[in-house]
Amino acid sequence: MNPLPTEFPVLHTGRLTLNAITPVNLPDLYREFSNPSVTRYYNLLPFTNQEKAAELLSYFTKRFEEKEGIRWGIFLKKDNSFIGTIGINSFNPGDRCNIGFDLLPNYWNKGYMSEALEIISLYIFASLEVNRIEAEVIPENEGSCRVLEKTGFVKEGLLRDWMYFNEKYQDMYMYALLKRDFNKV
Ligand SMILES: CC(C)(COP(=O)(O)OP(=O)(O)OC[C@H]1O[C@@H](n2cnc3c(N)ncnc32)[C@H](O)[C@@H]1OP(=O)(O)O)[C@@H](O)C(=O)NCCC(=O)NCCS
């Protein structure tokens, strides 16, 4: 049985609430994904119109309803500002899932993504019958590699020509965190 929940799982850290993204957040989603420094390492061109943000939100919502993934919005507890997203892109019940994350640049380098990554790792291992969390990262994306390593993800190797985007086949690092190595469950 697929253990992804029917009710959206709201998560809390010291400074953040991770919650569903709703139509109220569409301007924030557009602001984030129209910024080339956010999409630079994604298989995604920067958004040039608001409809793209609505399409992305519909995609996240549909995947949650069909129990294929979960995408949380990351909100600051102090004023409920939307600062980014994090989530499960693909899910193999019993075995593993693959995650992704992004933040609006104003909020980079303040430890927010490390905080969000730690709480979703805890949630995934404790609630979703997953033994391994994977993330693929372009080697030049040093901030992303660092966040993963700080949370205990291990760089397992280089996936050569793993994905075609930005007009070429991209090598990517495979990072993974195993349940037995995550000592907070
Ligand atoms: C990757 C990203 C999510 C990091 O979020 P963040 O909240 O800034 O991360 P944190 O503050 O928790 O940690 C960042 C760490 O990376 C380090 N770092 C940031 N940029 C770096 C760089 N260019 N080179 C080396 N280290 C870097 C920081 O110093 C910090 O490490 P420290 O705590 O040891 O000092 C954010 O930069 C982002 O949204 N980037 C664009 C989207 C993206 O690339 N997503 C990931 C796709 S796999």
PDB file of N, CA, C and O and ligand atoms in Angstrom, residues 37-38 41-42 101-103 107-114 136-137 141-144 146-147 150, ligand 1:
ATOM      1  N   SER A  37      18.624  32.781 -11.215  1.00  0.00           N
ATOM      2  CA  SER A  37      19.569  32.164 -10.280  1.00  0.00           C
ATOM      3  C   SER A  37      18.918  31.010  -9.514  1.00  0.00           C
ATOM      4  O   SER A  37      19.615  30.160  -8.957  1.00  0.00           O
ATOM      5  N   VAL A  38      17.579  30.958  -9.499  1.00  0.00           N
ATOM      6  CA  VAL A  38      16.892  29.817  -8.877  1.00  0.00           C
ATOM      7  C   VAL A  38      16.803  28.651  -9.862  1.00  0.00           C
ATOM      8  O   VAL A  38      17.024  27.494  -9.499  1.00  0.00           O
ATOM      9  N   TYR A  41      20.106  25.620 -12.083  1.00  0.00           N
ATOM     10  CA  TYR A  41      20.528  24.219 -12.013  1.00  0.00           C
ATOM     11  C   TYR A  41      19.356  23.249 -12.118  1.00  0.00           C
ATOM     12  O   TYR A  41      19.474  22.080 -11.785  1.00  0.00           O
ATOM     13  N   TYR A  42      18.190  23.776 -12.544  1.00  0.00           N
ATOM     14  CA  TYR A  42      17.009  22.939 -12.730  1.00  0.00           C
ATOM     15  C   TYR A  42      16.781  22.705 -14.219  1.00  0.00           C
ATOM     16  O   TYR A  42      17.159  23.536 -15.042  1.00  0.00           O
ATOM     17  N   PHE A 101      14.650  20.938  -3.882  1.00  0.00           N
ATOM     18  CA  PHE A 101      14.381  22.101  -3.024  1.00  0.00           C
ATOM     19  C   PHE A 101      14.889  23.385  -3.675  1.00  0.00           C
ATOM     20  O   PHE A 101      15.775  23.362  -4.524  1.00  0.00           O
ATOM     21  N   ASP A 102      14.308  24.504  -3.268  1.00  0.00           N
ATOM     22  CA  ASP A 102      14.716  25.813  -3.796  1.00  0.00           C
ATOM     23  C   ASP A 102      14.223  26.922  -2.873  1.00  0.00           C
ATOM     24  O   ASP A 102      13.204  26.768  -2.210  1.00  0.00           O
ATOM     25  N   LEU A 103      14.980  28.012  -2.856  1.00  0.00           N
ATOM     26  CA  LEU A 103      14.631  29.168  -2.008  1.00  0.00           C
ATOM     27  C   LEU A 103      14.750  30.450  -2.815  1.00  0.00           C
ATOM     28  O   LEU A 103      15.626  30.548  -3.689  1.00  0.00           O
ATOM     29  N   TYR A 107      16.810  34.790   0.754  1.00  0.00           N
ATOM     30  CA  TYR A 107      16.851  33.970   1.975  1.00  0.00           C
ATOM     31  C   TYR A 107      17.989  32.960   1.979  1.00  0.00           C
ATOM     32  O   TYR A 107      18.064  32.118   2.869  1.00  0.00           O
ATOM     33  N   TRP A 108      18.857  33.022   0.990  1.00  0.00           N
ATOM     34  CA  TRP A 108      19.968  32.066   0.925  1.00  0.00           C
ATOM     35  C   TRP A 108      20.974  32.319   2.057  1.00  0.00           C
ATOM     36  O   TRP A 108      21.132  33.451   2.538  1.00  0.00           O
ATOM     37  N   ASN A 109      21.686  31.266   2.410  1.00  0.00           N
ATOM     38  CA  ASN A 109      22.803  31.329   3.366  1.00  0.00           C
ATOM     39  C   ASN A 109      22.404  31.789   4.767  1.00  0.00           C
ATOM     40  O   ASN A 109      23.174  32.440   5.464  1.00  0.00           O
ATOM     41  N   LYS A 110      21.192  31.455   5.165  1.00  0.00           N
ATOM     42  CA  LYS A 110      20.752  31.744   6.536  1.00  0.00           C
ATOM     43  C   LYS A 110      20.386  30.434   7.254  1.00  0.00           C
ATOM     44  O   LYS A 110      19.766  30.445   8.307  1.00  0.00           O
ATOM     45  N   GLY A 111      20.727  29.312   6.623  1.00  0.00           N
ATOM     46  CA  GLY A 111      20.478  28.013   7.257  1.00  0.00           C
ATOM     47  C   GLY A 111      19.050  27.506   7.087  1.00  0.00           C
ATOM     48  O   GLY A 111      18.687  26.463   7.639  1.00  0.00           O
ATOM     49  N   TYR A 112      18.217  28.222   6.304  1.00  0.00           N
ATOM     50  CA  TYR A 112      16.811  27.808   6.201  1.00  0.00           C
ATOM     51  C   TYR A 112      16.663  26.448   5.518  1.00  0.00           C
ATOM     52  O   TYR A 112      15.876  25.610   5.953  1.00  0.00           O
ATOM     53  N   MET A 113      17.412  26.228   4.403  1.00  0.00           N
ATOM     54  CA  MET A 113      17.188  24.956   3.707  1.00  0.00           C
ATOM     55  C   MET A 113      17.698  23.777   4.531  1.00  0.00           C
ATOM     56  O   MET A 113      17.099  22.702   4.514  1.00  0.00           O
ATOM     57  N   SER A 114      18.784  23.991   5.277  1.00  0.00           N
ATOM     58  CA  SER A 114      19.260  22.894   6.132  1.00  0.00           C
ATOM     59  C   SER A 114      18.169  22.515   7.139  1.00  0.00           C
ATOM     60  O   SER A 114      17.942  21.331   7.417  1.00  0.00           O
ATOM     61  N   GLU A 136      19.731  14.426  -6.752  1.00  0.00           N
ATOM     62  CA  GLU A 136      20.705  14.573  -7.833  1.00  0.00           C
ATOM     63  C   GLU A 136      21.047  16.054  -7.967  1.00  0.00           C
ATOM     64  O   GLU A 136      20.151  16.888  -7.977  1.00  0.00           O
ATOM     65  N   VAL A 137      22.348  16.337  -8.063  1.00  0.00           N
ATOM     66  CA  VAL A 137      22.786  17.734  -8.051  1.00  0.00           C
ATOM     67  C   VAL A 137      23.857  17.958  -9.112  1.00  0.00           C
ATOM     68  O   VAL A 137      24.785  17.148  -9.242  1.00  0.00           O
ATOM     69  N   ASN A 141      26.729  23.247  -8.448  1.00  0.00           N
ATOM     70  CA  ASN A 141      25.774  23.789  -7.473  1.00  0.00           C
ATOM     71  C   ASN A 141      26.297  23.525  -6.050  1.00  0.00           C
ATOM     72  O   ASN A 141      25.789  22.698  -5.300  1.00  0.00           O
ATOM     73  N   GLU A 142      27.334  24.292  -5.696  1.00  0.00           N
ATOM     74  CA  GLU A 142      28.062  23.980  -4.457  1.00  0.00           C
ATOM     75  C   GLU A 142      27.228  24.214  -3.200  1.00  0.00           C
ATOM     76  O   GLU A 142      27.363  23.502  -2.210  1.00  0.00           O
ATOM     77  N   GLY A 143      26.342  25.228  -3.248  1.00  0.00           N
ATOM     78  CA  GLY A 143      25.483  25.490  -2.088  1.00  0.00           C
ATOM     79  C   GLY A 143      24.589  24.282  -1.803  1.00  0.00           C
ATOM     80  O   GLY A 143      24.410  23.877  -0.651  1.00  0.00           O
ATOM     81  N   SER A 144      24.058  23.710  -2.878  1.00  0.00           N
ATOM     82  CA  SER A 144      23.168  22.569  -2.730  1.00  0.00           C
ATOM     83  C   SER A 144      23.920  21.339  -2.192  1.00  0.00           C
ATOM     84  O   SER A 144      23.421  20.614  -1.310  1.00  0.00           O
ATOM     85  N   ARG A 146      26.500  21.395  -0.362  1.00  0.00           N
ATOM     86  CA  ARG A 146      26.844  21.671   1.037  1.00  0.00           C
ATOM     87  C   ARG A 146      25.641  21.400   1.967  1.00  0.00           C
ATOM     88  O   ARG A 146      25.785  20.805   3.030  1.00  0.00           O
ATOM     89  N   VAL A 147      24.458  21.863   1.549  1.00  0.00           N
ATOM     90  CA  VAL A 147      23.255  21.643   2.373  1.00  0.00           C
ATOM     91  C   VAL A 147      23.033  20.145   2.575  1.00  0.00           C
ATOM     92  O   VAL A 147      22.755  19.683   3.682  1.00  0.00           O
ATOM     93  N   LYS A 150      25.662  18.714   4.941  1.00  0.00           N
ATOM     94  CA  LYS A 150      25.431  19.123   6.341  1.00  0.00           C
ATOM     95  C   LYS A 150      24.358  18.257   6.998  1.00  0.00           C
ATOM     96  O   LYS A 150      24.363  18.033   8.199  1.00  0.00           O
TER      97      LYS A 150
HETATM   98  C1  LIG B   1      20.702  25.411  -2.669  1.00  0.00           C
HETATM   99  C2  LIG B   1      19.859  26.303  -1.768  1.00  0.00           C
HETATM  100  C3  LIG B   1      18.504  25.648  -1.575  1.00  0.00           C
HETATM  101  C4  LIG B   1      20.572  26.450  -0.418  1.00  0.00           C
HETATM  102  O1  LIG B   1      19.675  26.995   0.553  1.00  0.00           O
HETATM  103  P1  LIG B   1      20.224  27.812   1.831  1.00  0.00           P
HETATM  104  O2  LIG B   1      19.093  28.061   2.753  1.00  0.00           O
HETATM  105  O3  LIG B   1      21.004  28.954   1.350  1.00  0.00           O
HETATM  106  O4  LIG B   1      21.165  26.744   2.488  1.00  0.00           O
HETATM  107  P2  LIG B   1      21.821  26.837   3.966  1.00  0.00           P
HETATM  108  O5  LIG B   1      21.917  28.268   4.362  1.00  0.00           O
HETATM  109  O6  LIG B   1      21.069  25.900   4.835  1.00  0.00           O
HETATM  110  O7  LIG B   1      23.264  26.232   3.713  1.00  0.00           O
HETATM  111  C5  LIG B   1      24.053  26.690   2.636  1.00  0.00           C
HETATM  112  C6  LIG B   1      25.472  26.193   2.827  1.00  0.00           C
HETATM  113  O8  LIG B   1      26.116  26.194   1.571  1.00  0.00           O
HETATM  114  C7  LIG B   1      27.228  27.068   1.606  1.00  0.00           C
HETATM  115  N1  LIG B   1      27.270  27.685   0.282  1.00  0.00           N
HETATM  116  C8  LIG B   1      26.368  28.478  -0.301  1.00  0.00           C
HETATM  117  N2  LIG B   1      26.778  28.831  -1.533  1.00  0.00           N
HETATM  118  C9  LIG B   1      27.966  28.212  -1.719  1.00  0.00           C
HETATM  119  C10 LIG B   1      28.899  28.183  -2.799  1.00  0.00           C
HETATM  120  N3  LIG B   1      28.669  28.837  -3.932  1.00  0.00           N
HETATM  121  N4  LIG B   1      30.009  27.439  -2.644  1.00  0.00           N
HETATM  122  C11 LIG B   1      30.260  26.753  -1.508  1.00  0.00           C
HETATM  123  N5  LIG B   1      29.405  26.744  -0.443  1.00  0.00           N
HETATM  124  C12 LIG B   1      28.278  27.475  -0.558  1.00  0.00           C
HETATM  125  C13 LIG B   1      26.908  28.045   2.731  1.00  0.00           C
HETATM  126  O9  LIG B   1      28.074  28.651   3.224  1.00  0.00           O
HETATM  127  C14 LIG B   1      26.257  27.100   3.740  1.00  0.00           C
HETATM  128  O10 LIG B   1      27.208  26.289   4.394  1.00  0.00           O
HETATM  129  P3  LIG B   1      27.678  26.577   5.929  1.00  0.00           P
HETATM  130  O11 LIG B   1      26.448  26.526   6.769  1.00  0.00           O
HETATM  131  O12 LIG B   1      28.639  25.508   6.221  1.00  0.00           O
HETATM  132  O13 LIG B   1      28.272  27.959   5.918  1.00  0.00           O
HETATM  133  C15 LIG B   1      19.651  27.695  -2.395  1.00  0.00           C
HETATM  134  O14 LIG B   1      20.917  28.235  -2.695  1.00  0.00           O
HETATM  135  C16 LIG B   1      18.822  27.658  -3.660  1.00  0.00           C
HETATM  136  O15 LIG B   1      17.607  27.737  -3.619  1.00  0.00           O
HETATM  137  N6  LIG B   1      19.464  27.565  -4.850  1.00  0.00           N
HETATM  138  C17 LIG B   1      18.739  27.568  -6.131  1.00  0.00           C
HETATM  139  C18 LIG B   1      17.871  26.361  -6.354  1.00  0.00           C
HETATM  140  C19 LIG B   1      18.671  25.079  -6.361  1.00  0.00           C
HETATM  141  O16 LIG B   1      19.783  25.042  -6.881  1.00  0.00           O
HETATM  142  N7  LIG B   1      18.089  24.024  -5.797  1.00  0.00           N
HETATM  143  C20 LIG B   1      18.722  22.736  -5.678  1.00  0.00           C
HETATM  144  C21 LIG B   1      18.681  21.950  -6.917  1.00  0.00           C
HETATM  145  S1  LIG B   1      19.430  20.363  -6.617  1.00  0.00           S
END
